[in-house]
Coordinates of C-alpha atoms and ligand atoms in Angstrom, one line a residue:
X1 CA -35.4 -13.9 -15.7
X2 CA -32.2 -15.1 -14.2
X3 CA -29.0 -16.5 -16.0
X4 CA -28.8 -20.2 -15.9
X5 CA -25.1 -20.5 -15.1
X6 CA -23.2 -22.0 -12.1
X7 CA -23.1 -19.6 -8.9
X8 CA -19.8 -20.8 -7.7
X9 CA -18.6 -18.5 -4.9
X10 CA -15.5 -16.4 -5.4
X11 CA -13.4 -17.5 -2.4
X12 CA -9.6 -16.6 -1.4
X13 CA -9.0 -20.4 -0.9
X14 CA -9.8 -20.8 -4.9
X15 CA -6.7 -18.8 -5.5
X16 CA -4.2 -20.9 -3.5
X17 CA -5.8 -24.2 -4.5
X18 CA -5.5 -23.1 -8.3
X19 CA -1.8 -22.0 -7.6
X20 CA -1.0 -25.3 -6.0
X21 CA -2.7 -27.2 -8.8
X22 CA -1.4 -25.2 -12.0
X23 CA 1.6 -23.4 -10.8
X24 CA 2.5 -26.2 -8.4
X25 CA 6.4 -25.7 -8.1
X26 CA 6.4 -22.1 -8.8
X27 CA 8.7 -20.7 -6.3
X28 CA 8.0 -18.3 -3.1
X29 CA 11.3 -17.0 -1.8
X30 CA 11.5 -15.1 1.5
X31 CA 14.4 -13.2 3.1
X32 CA 13.8 -14.5 6.6
X33 CA 14.1 -12.3 9.7
X34 CA 17.0 -14.5 10.7
X35 CA 19.0 -13.5 7.4
X36 CA 19.2 -16.7 5.2
X37 CA 16.9 -17.0 2.1
X38 CA 14.1 -19.8 2.2
X39 CA 12.4 -21.3 -0.6
X40 CA 9.2 -22.7 -0.7
X41 CA 6.3 -23.1 -3.7
X42 CA 2.7 -22.6 -4.0
X43 CA 2.0 -26.5 -3.2
X44 CA 3.7 -26.3 0.0
X45 CA 2.4 -22.9 0.9
X46 CA -1.4 -24.4 0.1
X47 CA -0.3 -27.5 2.1
X48 CA 0.6 -25.5 5.3
X49 CA -1.9 -23.2 4.9
X50 CA -4.5 -26.2 5.2
X51 CA -2.6 -27.4 8.2
X52 CA -3.0 -24.0 9.7
X53 CA -6.5 -23.9 9.0
X54 CA -7.2 -27.4 10.6
X55 CA -5.2 -26.3 13.6
X56 CA -7.2 -23.1 13.9
X57 CA -10.4 -25.1 13.7
X58 CA -9.2 -27.5 16.5
X59 CA -8.1 -24.3 18.6
X60 CA -11.9 -23.5 18.4
X61 CA -11.7 -20.6 15.7
X62 CA -15.2 -20.0 14.2
X63 CA -16.3 -18.4 11.2
X64 CA -16.1 -14.7 11.4
X65 CA -13.5 -14.5 14.4
X66 CA -10.9 -11.9 13.8
X67 CA -7.3 -13.2 14.0
X68 CA -4.5 -10.6 14.0
X69 CA -1.0 -10.6 12.5
X70 CA 1.7 -8.5 13.2
X71 CA 4.3 -9.4 10.7
X72 CA 6.6 -8.7 7.7
X73 CA 6.3 -9.8 4.1
X74 CA 7.2 -13.6 4.4
X75 CA 6.1 -17.1 3.2
X76 CA 4.5 -17.7 6.7
X77 CA 2.6 -14.5 6.5
X78 CA 1.3 -15.9 3.1
X79 CA 0.3 -19.0 4.9
X80 CA -1.8 -17.0 7.6
X81 CA -3.6 -14.9 4.9
X82 CA -4.8 -18.3 3.5
X83 CA -5.2 -20.4 6.4
X84 CA -7.2 -18.0 8.2
X85 CA -9.5 -16.5 5.7
X86 CA -9.8 -20.0 4.1
X87 CA -11.9 -21.2 6.9
X88 CA -14.1 -17.9 7.2
X89 CA -12.2 -16.4 9.7
X90 CA -10.9 -12.9 9.3
X91 CA -7.2 -12.0 8.9
X92 CA -6.5 -8.8 10.5
X93 CA -3.1 -7.4 9.6
X94 CA -1.7 -4.9 12.0
X95 CA 0.6 -2.2 10.7
X96 CA 3.5 -2.6 12.9
X97 CA 4.8 1.1 12.4
X98 CA 1.9 2.2 14.6
X99 CA 2.7 3.3 18.3
X100 CA 1.8 0.9 21.0
X101 CA -1.4 3.0 21.9
X102 CA -2.6 2.9 18.4
X103 CA -2.1 -1.1 18.1
X104 CA -3.9 -1.5 21.4
X105 CA -6.9 0.6 20.4
X106 CA -6.9 -1.2 17.0
X107 CA -6.8 -4.8 18.3
X108 CA -9.4 -4.1 21.0
X109 CA -11.7 -2.4 18.6
X110 CA -11.3 -5.5 16.1
X111 CA -11.4 -8.0 19.3
X112 CA -9.0 -10.2 17.7
X113 CA -8.7 -13.6 19.4
X114 CA -5.4 -14.8 18.6
X115 CA -2.3 -12.6 17.7
X116 CA 0.3 -14.1 15.4
X117 CA 3.9 -12.1 15.3
X118 CA 7.3 -12.2 14.0
X119 CA 9.6 -13.0 16.7
X120 CA 11.5 -9.9 16.2
X121 CA 8.5 -8.1 17.5
X122 CA 8.1 -10.3 20.8
X123 CA 9.2 -7.5 23.2
X124 CA 6.5 -5.1 21.8
X125 CA 3.9 -7.7 22.1
X126 CA 4.6 -8.6 25.5
X127 CA 4.6 -4.9 26.3
X128 CA 0.9 -4.4 24.9
X129 CA -0.3 -7.8 25.9
X130 CA -1.7 -6.8 29.3
X131 CA -3.9 -4.1 27.5
X132 CA -5.4 -6.5 25.2
X133 CA -8.9 -7.4 26.0
X134 CA -9.8 -10.1 23.7
X135 CA -6.7 -11.7 22.7
X136 CA -6.5 -15.4 24.0
X137 CA -3.2 -16.5 22.7
X138 CA 0.1 -15.0 21.2
X139 CA 1.6 -17.2 18.5
X140 CA 5.1 -16.5 17.2
X141 CA 5.7 -17.2 13.6
X142 CA 9.4 -18.3 13.7
X143 CA 11.3 -21.5 13.8
X144 CA 14.0 -20.2 16.1
X145 CA 11.6 -19.7 19.1
X146 CA 11.3 -22.4 21.8
X147 CA 8.3 -24.4 21.0
X148 CA 6.2 -24.1 23.9
X149 CA 3.1 -26.1 24.1
X150 CA -0.4 -24.9 23.3
X151 CA -1.4 -24.4 27.0
X152 CA 1.0 -21.4 27.5
X153 CA 0.0 -17.8 26.5
X154 CA 2.8 -17.3 24.2
X155 CA 3.6 -20.5 21.7
X156 CA 4.9 -21.4 18.5
X157 CA 3.2 -21.3 15.1
X158 CA 4.6 -24.8 14.2
X159 CA 2.6 -26.0 17.4
X160 CA -0.6 -25.0 15.9
X161 CA -0.1 -26.7 12.7
X162 CA -2.2 -29.8 12.5
X163 CA -1.2 -33.0 10.8
X164 CA -4.9 -34.3 10.3
X165 CA -5.6 -32.6 6.8
X166 CA -5.8 -35.8 4.7
X167 CA -9.6 -35.3 4.7
X168 CA -9.4 -31.5 4.7
X169 CA -10.6 -29.6 1.7
X170 CA -11.2 -25.8 1.7
X171 CA -14.7 -25.1 3.0
X172 CA -17.1 -23.5 0.7
X173 CA -19.4 -20.8 2.1
X174 CA -20.8 -17.3 0.8
X175 CA -18.4 -15.2 -1.2
X176 CA -19.7 -12.1 0.7
X177 CA -18.4 -13.4 3.9
X178 CA -15.7 -11.0 5.4
X179 CA -12.0 -12.3 4.8
X180 CA -9.6 -9.7 6.0
X181 CA -9.6 -6.4 7.9
X182 CA -7.4 -3.6 7.6
X183 CA -7.4 -0.2 9.4
X184 CA -6.7 3.0 7.6
X185 CA -3.5 4.5 8.6
X186 CA -5.0 7.3 10.6
X187 CA -3.8 10.0 8.5
X188 CA -7.6 10.9 8.1
X189 CA -8.4 10.8 11.7
X190 CA -8.8 7.9 14.2
X191 CA -8.2 4.6 12.5
X192 CA -11.2 2.9 10.7
X193 CA -11.6 -0.6 9.9
X194 CA -12.1 -1.6 6.2
X195 CA -13.7 -5.1 6.0
X196 CA -12.7 -6.9 2.7
X197 CA -14.9 -9.7 1.6
X198 CA -13.8 -13.0 -0.3
X199 CA -15.8 -11.7 -3.3
X200 CA -14.0 -8.0 -3.2
X201 CA -10.8 -9.6 -2.8
X202 CA -11.0 -12.1 -5.6
X203 CA -12.5 -9.6 -8.1
X204 CA -9.9 -7.1 -7.4
X205 CA -7.0 -9.7 -7.6
X206 CA -8.6 -10.7 -11.1
X207 CA -8.6 -7.1 -12.3
X208 CA -5.0 -6.5 -10.9
X209 CA -3.9 -9.2 -13.4
X210 CA -5.2 -7.4 -16.4
X211 CA -2.8 -6.1 -19.1
X212 CA -3.7 -2.6 -18.5
X213 CA -3.2 -3.0 -14.8
X214 CA -0.2 -5.2 -13.4
X215 CA -0.1 -7.4 -16.4
X216 CA 1.3 -10.2 -14.1
X217 CA 2.6 -13.2 -16.6
X218 CA 3.8 -16.4 -15.4
X219 CA 7.4 -15.6 -16.2
X220 CA 7.4 -12.6 -13.9
X221 CA 9.1 -12.5 -10.7
X222 CA 7.1 -10.1 -8.5
X223 CA 8.6 -8.3 -5.3
X224 CA 6.1 -6.4 -3.0
X225 CA 8.2 -4.0 -1.0
X226 CA 4.7 -2.8 0.0
X227 CA 4.0 -4.5 3.1
X228 CA 1.4 -7.2 3.9
X229 CA 0.3 -5.0 6.7
X230 CA -0.7 -2.2 4.2
X231 CA -4.0 -3.0 2.5
X232 CA -2.8 -6.4 1.8
X233 CA 0.4 -5.3 0.2
X234 CA -2.0 -4.1 -2.8
X235 CA -3.5 -7.4 -3.3
X236 CA -0.1 -9.1 -4.4
X237 CA -0.5 -12.2 -2.1
X238 CA -3.9 -12.7 -4.1
X239 CA -3.1 -11.7 -7.8
X240 CA 0.4 -13.5 -8.1
X241 CA -1.2 -17.0 -7.4
X242 CA -3.5 -16.5 -10.2
X243 CA -0.7 -15.3 -12.5
X244 CA 1.7 -18.0 -11.6
X245 CA 4.6 -15.7 -11.4
X246 CA 7.2 -16.2 -8.6
X247 CA 6.8 -14.3 -5.5
X248 CA 9.9 -13.0 -3.5
X249 CA 9.3 -11.7 -0.1
X250 CA 11.9 -9.1 1.4
X251 CA 11.1 -9.9 5.0
X252 CA 12.3 -6.6 7.3
X253 CA 15.2 -5.6 5.1
X254 CA 14.1 -2.9 2.9
X255 CA 17.2 -0.8 2.5
X256 CA 18.5 -0.1 -0.9
X257 CA 21.3 -2.7 -0.6
X258 CA 19.3 -5.5 0.8
X259 CA 16.7 -5.1 -1.8
X260 CA 19.2 -4.7 -4.9
X261 CA 20.9 -7.8 -3.8
X262 CA 17.6 -9.9 -3.2
X263 CA 16.2 -8.5 -6.7
X264 CA 19.3 -9.2 -8.4
X265 CA 19.8 -13.0 -7.2
X266 CA 16.1 -13.9 -7.6
X267 CA 15.8 -12.1 -11.0
X268 CA 12.9 -9.7 -10.0
X269 CA 11.3 -8.3 -13.0
X270 CA 8.5 -6.0 -11.1
X271 CA 8.6 -4.4 -7.8
X272 CA 5.9 -2.5 -5.9
X273 CA 6.1 0.3 -3.2
X274 CA 5.8 3.8 -2.2
X275 CA 8.2 6.6 -3.3
X276 CA 10.4 6.6 -0.4
X277 CA 11.6 3.1 -0.6
X278 CA 12.8 3.7 -4.1
X279 CA 15.1 6.7 -3.1
X280 CA 17.2 4.3 -1.0
X281 CA 17.1 1.5 -4.1
X282 CA 18.1 4.3 -6.6
X283 CA 21.0 5.4 -4.4
X284 CA 22.3 2.1 -4.3
X285 CA 21.7 1.5 -8.1
X286 CA 23.8 4.6 -8.5
X287 CA 26.8 3.0 -6.4
X288 CA 26.6 0.0 -8.2
X289 CA 26.4 1.6 -11.5
X290 CA 23.6 -0.7 -12.7
X291 CA 20.0 -2.0 -11.9
X292 CA 19.3 -5.4 -10.6
X293 CA 19.8 -7.6 -13.7
X294 CA 16.1 -8.5 -14.5
X295 CA 14.2 -5.6 -13.5
X296 CA 11.7 -4.4 -15.9
X297 CA 9.0 -2.4 -14.1
X298 CA 8.3 -0.6 -10.8
X299 CA 4.8 0.4 -9.6
X300 CA 4.9 3.4 -7.6
X301 CA 1.8 4.5 -5.5
X302 CA 0.6 5.6 -2.0
X303 CA 2.1 9.2 -2.8
X304 CA 2.8 10.9 -5.9
X305 CA 5.8 10.1 -7.8
X306 CA 8.2 13.0 -8.9
X307 CA 9.6 13.6 -12.4
X308 CA 13.2 13.0 -11.3
X309 CA 12.4 9.6 -9.7
X310 CA 10.7 8.6 -13.1
X311 CA 13.8 9.9 -15.1
X312 CA 16.3 8.2 -12.9
X313 CA 14.5 4.8 -13.3
X314 CA 13.8 5.2 -17.0
X315 CA 16.6 7.2 -18.5
X316 CA 19.4 5.8 -16.5
X317 CA 18.4 2.4 -16.0
X318 CA 15.8 1.4 -18.6
X319 CA 13.2 0.5 -15.8
X320 CA 9.8 1.3 -16.7
X321 CA 7.6 3.4 -13.9
X322 CA 4.1 3.0 -13.6
X323 CA 2.2 5.5 -11.4
X324 CA -0.6 4.0 -9.6
X325 CA -3.3 5.4 -6.9
X326 CA -5.6 3.9 -4.6
X327 CA -6.6 3.6 -0.8
X328 CA -7.2 1.2 2.0
X329 CA -11.1 1.7 1.2
X330 CA -10.5 0.5 -2.2
X331 CA -8.7 -2.9 -1.9
X332 CA -6.5 -0.5 -2.8
X333 CA -6.1 -0.2 -6.7
X334 CA -8.2 2.4 -8.4
X335 CA -6.1 3.9 -11.2
X336 CA -2.8 3.0 -12.9
X337 CA -0.9 4.7 -15.3
X338 CA 0.0 3.0 -18.9
X339 CA 0.3 5.2 -21.7
X340 CA -2.3 4.7 -24.6
X341 CA -0.6 3.9 -28.0
X342 CA -1.0 7.3 -29.4
X343 CA 1.5 8.8 -27.1
X344 CA 4.4 6.8 -28.2
X345 CA 4.7 9.3 -31.2
X346 CA 5.2 12.2 -28.6
X347 CA 8.7 13.2 -27.2
X348 CA 9.7 12.2 -23.7
X349 CA 9.2 15.7 -22.6
X350 CA 5.6 15.9 -24.1
X351 CA 4.7 12.4 -22.5
X352 CA 5.9 13.5 -19.4
X353 CA 2.9 15.5 -18.2
X354 CA 0.5 12.4 -18.8
X355 CA 3.1 9.9 -17.2
X356 CA 3.0 12.1 -14.0
X357 CA -0.6 11.6 -13.7
X358 CA -1.8 9.0 -11.5
X359 CA -3.6 6.9 -14.4
X360 CA -6.6 6.1 -16.0
X361 CA -9.5 4.2 -14.0
X362 CA -9.3 0.5 -14.4
X363 CA -12.2 -1.7 -15.2
X364 CA -14.4 -1.8 -12.3
X365 CA -13.7 1.3 -10.8
X366 CA -15.7 4.5 -11.7
X367 CA -14.4 7.9 -11.2
X368 CA -16.0 11.4 -10.8
X369 CA -14.8 14.8 -10.1
X370 CA -17.3 17.2 -8.5
X371 CA -17.5 20.7 -7.0
X372 CA -18.2 21.8 -3.6
X373 CA -22.2 21.4 -4.5
X374 CA -21.5 17.9 -5.8
X375 CA -22.0 18.8 -9.4
X376 CA -20.0 16.9 -11.8
X377 CA -17.0 18.7 -13.5
X378 CA -16.0 18.4 -17.0
X379 CA -13.4 15.8 -17.8
X380 CA -11.2 18.3 -19.4
X381 CA -7.8 17.8 -17.4
X382 CA -8.0 21.3 -15.9
X383 CA -11.5 21.4 -13.5
X384 CA -10.2 20.1 -10.4
X385 CA -12.5 19.0 -7.6
X386 CA -13.6 16.3 -5.1
X387 CA -12.7 12.8 -6.4
X388 CA -15.7 10.3 -5.8
X389 CA -15.3 6.6 -6.7
X390 CA -17.7 3.6 -7.1
X391 CA -17.2 0.0 -7.7
X392 CA -17.3 -3.5 -6.4
X393 CA -14.3 -3.6 -4.3
X394 CA -14.7 -0.1 -2.7
X395 CA -16.2 0.3 0.8
X396 CA -19.7 0.9 1.8
X397 CA -19.4 1.0 5.6
X398 CA -16.3 1.0 8.1
X399 CA -16.2 -2.1 10.6
X400 CA -18.6 -1.4 13.5
X401 CA -20.1 1.6 11.9
X402 CA -23.9 1.8 11.3
X403 CA -24.1 4.5 8.9
X404 CA -22.8 4.0 5.3
X405 CA -19.6 5.8 4.2
X406 CA -21.0 6.8 0.9
X407 CA -22.7 10.0 -0.5
X408 CA -26.5 9.7 -1.1
X409 CA -25.9 8.9 -4.7
X410 CA -23.8 5.8 -3.6
X411 CA -20.5 7.2 -4.3
X412 CA -17.3 7.1 -2.0
X413 CA -15.8 10.6 -1.2
X414 CA -11.9 9.7 -1.6
X415 CA -10.9 13.2 0.4
X416 CA -8.6 13.7 -2.9
X417 CA -8.7 16.6 -5.2
X418 CA -8.3 15.7 -8.7
X419 CA -8.7 16.3 -12.4
X420 CA -9.7 13.9 -14.9
X421 CA -8.7 14.4 -18.8
X422 CA -10.9 13.4 -22.0
X423 CA -8.6 10.2 -22.1
X424 CA -9.6 9.4 -18.6
X425 CA -6.1 10.1 -16.9
X426 CA -6.9 11.3 -13.4
X427 CA -4.3 13.5 -11.7
X428 CA -4.4 14.1 -8.1
X429 CA -3.5 17.8 -7.3
X430 CA -3.9 17.2 -3.4
X431 CA -5.8 15.8 -0.4
X432 CA -8.7 18.2 0.3
X433 CA -7.0 19.0 3.6
X434 CA -3.6 19.7 2.4
X435 CA -4.5 22.0 -0.4
X436 CA -3.5 25.4 0.2
X437 CA -6.3 28.1 -0.2
X438 CA -4.8 31.4 -0.9
X439 CA -6.8 34.4 -1.9
X440 CA -9.7 32.5 -3.3
X441 CA -7.2 30.4 -5.4
X442 CA -5.9 26.8 -4.8
X443 CA -2.3 25.8 -4.8
X444 CA -1.5 22.3 -4.9
X445 CA 1.0 21.3 -2.2
X446 CA 1.7 18.1 -4.3
X447 CA 2.2 19.8 -7.3
X448 CA 4.7 22.2 -5.8
X449 CA 6.6 19.5 -4.0
X450 CA 7.1 17.3 -7.1
X451 CA 8.8 20.3 -8.8
X452 CA 10.9 21.1 -5.8
X453 CA 12.5 17.5 -5.6
X454 CA 13.7 18.0 -8.9
X455 CA 16.1 20.6 -7.4
X456 CA 19.7 19.2 -6.9
X457 CA 19.9 20.0 -3.7
X458 CA 16.7 18.6 -2.4
X459 CA 16.3 15.3 -1.1
X460 CA 12.8 15.3 0.0
X461 CA 10.1 18.3 0.2
X462 CA 6.9 19.0 1.9
X463 CA 4.7 22.1 1.3
X464 CA 2.0 23.2 3.9
X465 CA -0.1 26.2 4.2
X466 CA 0.6 28.7 7.0
X467 CA -1.7 31.5 7.8
X468 CA -1.5 34.9 6.1
X469 CA -3.1 38.2 7.2
X470 CA -4.0 39.2 3.5
X471 CA -3.8 35.9 1.4
X472 CA -5.5 33.6 4.2
X473 CA -2.8 31.0 3.7
X474 CA 0.5 31.0 1.9
X475 CA 2.9 28.0 1.0
X476 CA 5.9 27.2 3.4
X477 CA 8.2 24.8 1.8
X478 CA 10.1 22.2 4.3
X479 CA 12.9 20.5 2.7
X480 CA 15.6 17.8 3.6
X481 CA 18.9 18.6 1.9
X482 CA 20.9 16.1 -0.1
X483 CA 24.2 17.4 0.9
X484 CA 25.5 20.5 2.5
X485 CA 24.1 22.9 0.1
X486 CA 20.8 24.9 1.3
X487 CA 19.5 27.2 -1.6
X488 CA 18.0 30.3 -0.1
X489 CA 14.2 31.2 -0.7
X490 CA 15.2 33.6 -3.5
X491 CA 17.6 30.7 -5.2
X492 CA 14.8 28.2 -5.1
X493 CA 12.1 30.7 -6.4
X494 CA 14.3 31.5 -9.3
X495 CA 14.5 27.7 -9.9
X496 CA 10.8 27.4 -9.7
X497 CA 9.8 30.4 -11.6
X498 CA 9.5 29.0 -15.1
X499 CA 7.8 25.6 -13.5
X500 CA 5.0 26.6 -11.5
X501 CA 2.5 29.4 -11.5
X502 CA 3.8 32.8 -9.7
X503 CA 1.2 32.8 -7.2
X504 CA 2.4 29.3 -6.0
X505 CA 5.9 30.3 -5.0
X506 CA 6.5 29.7 -1.6
X507 CA 6.6 32.5 0.9
X508 CA 9.5 30.7 3.2
X509 CA 11.7 28.0 3.1
X510 CA 12.8 25.8 6.2
X511 CA 15.7 23.0 5.9
X512 CA 15.4 20.0 8.5
X513 CA 17.4 17.0 8.9
X514 CA 14.0 14.9 8.4
X515 CA 10.4 15.0 7.7
X516 CA 7.9 13.1 9.9
X517 CA 6.9 9.6 8.2
X518 CA 3.9 7.9 9.1
X519 CA 3.1 4.3 9.4
X520 CA 2.5 3.8 5.8
X521 CA 5.7 5.6 4.5
X522 CA 3.9 9.0 3.8
X523 CA 4.9 12.4 4.9
X524 CA 2.6 13.3 7.9
X525 CA 1.7 16.7 7.0
X526 CA -0.7 17.0 9.9
X527 CA 2.2 16.8 12.2
X528 CA 4.1 19.4 10.1
X529 CA 1.3 21.8 10.5
X530 CA 1.3 21.4 14.4
X531 CA 5.0 22.1 14.3
X532 CA 4.5 25.2 12.2
X533 CA 1.3 26.4 13.4
X534 CA 2.4 29.9 14.7
X535 CA 4.7 30.3 11.8
X536 CA 5.4 33.9 11.0
X537 CA 5.8 34.7 7.3
Ligands
ADP1 P1 -4.5 7.1 4.5 O1 -5.8 7.4 3.6 O2 -4.8 6.7 5.9 O3 -3.2 7.7 4.1 P2 -4.0 5.1 2.4 O4 -2.8 4.3 2.3 O5 -5.3 4.3 2.2 O6 -4.2 5.6 3.8 O7 -3.9 6.3 1.4 C1 -4.7 6.7 0.5 C2 -4.3 8.1 0.0 O8 -3.1 8.2 -0.4 C3 -5.1 8.4 -1.1 O9 -6.4 8.8 -1.0 C4 -4.1 9.6 -1.7 O10 -4.3 10.8 -1.0 C5 -2.8 8.8 -1.5 N1 -2.3 8.5 -2.5 C6 -2.2 7.2 -2.8 N2 -1.4 7.0 -4.1 C7 -1.3 8.2 -4.6 C8 -0.5 8.7 -5.7 N3 -0.2 7.9 -6.5 N4 -0.2 10.1 -5.9 C9 -0.9 10.7 -4.8 N5 -1.4 10.4 -3.7 C10 -1.6 9.4 -3.6

């Protein structure tokens, strides 16, 4: 027997419609690419998104058409998110840090019809445009550009906004329709498209707001440093309108000084991003001798956070750090770390091992750790194996692929190696392809890196396995120094000896000026493996 309740579809437009009605004058603040700060609010974002929606319809865009954006975090990009998906078209965010070849591949694969771009990226767009097979028009999202008319190939966004919106309301359609498209960054092979639906996006946004997750409040001021071209800025553009928090968009200025100033002036309470961006903010905080005045929490995910980073934020500045984990295929949030009340009695040192874990599964995401044969491993915090996930905002199939991406039992294999403890805290010990297999044992490259970055002389570190005649693989440590001091292998191993198992101690250390950083801000280990392929230990 079916329930007898309304079946109103969960549509992305309902989020901005709600915000426009109930958080009408809540500010959306943008550091524009031109420099000055621009202020708008949810009512105006809704209004302009509707004008864009009408403009797209007049242009001939249909439900299911893919529309690309190549843009930073700004209010305009937010209008595009809602204007495009709101009419059933698909907002395809392009990662502007990818190479020209990757962008061309992805745009042609997605068959995007329009490409919206920030004017600062115009030269790139002009360069790749001859190779794009499906794009009909290129639209600049900047007021400073000339307002060419719609007949030219390149024209300005403002020309597309339609004034005929008096009778327009957001259309209602099936919630399972596709809403946005994001390609994985390619660290796991060639880029593959993850196609989110309205339903998955809205449920993920609702879950994100929960108290045990981002706990977004109406008096929060939220700054996503994580780009809108990386898994929809972890869903922030969708969850913030539900919560009614003020939204602050950093544009393209993501260095410590610019972030600090914007956060300070706008009273940012919660900021989200990958570990690398926080290093530069922390250095600037050290220079100023204080935190941005209202900052309460930072959410750090995308790569493992180190103990030294948590200490710098929490001990020196009183800013709480929450570790989070997810992936493009998971919309992306899977787990978030908040300590259960029983941990409050423990000393900081005793809390730390749990705080460093990625966190507990949030409602909606089931987690499972299995061995090589697919057998479930105990949730004892020690047994590590392949991490599988299942839930309503997790991928089934990649875009244009016929086969499901799931195991025969309906789980998605994340490619991560993890443990889960009896409280449900999950700890990523490595990517399955990064783990170092040494004499039948597994060495966690992530575990080793986290300890190494706690050394005073080390700014960044990466550990890779290099081949060894006896042990099959042994760890090579590659570090970027903080200053001029570069400890020897012996000195480093002395420092590590009481912090990691003896068999983890690296066999060699290399000092480099910088590490290869990929399009999503993570160290590209595949590149390092290529460079050090024939390394002799
Ligand atoms: P890609 O898989 O292409 O690198 P994603 O941005 O989707 O792109 O990255 C997801 C992966 O990033 C996860 O599977 C995991 O390996 C890693 N990751 C994400 N968050 C964390 C974290 N907090 N700690 C360690 N690894 C993380």
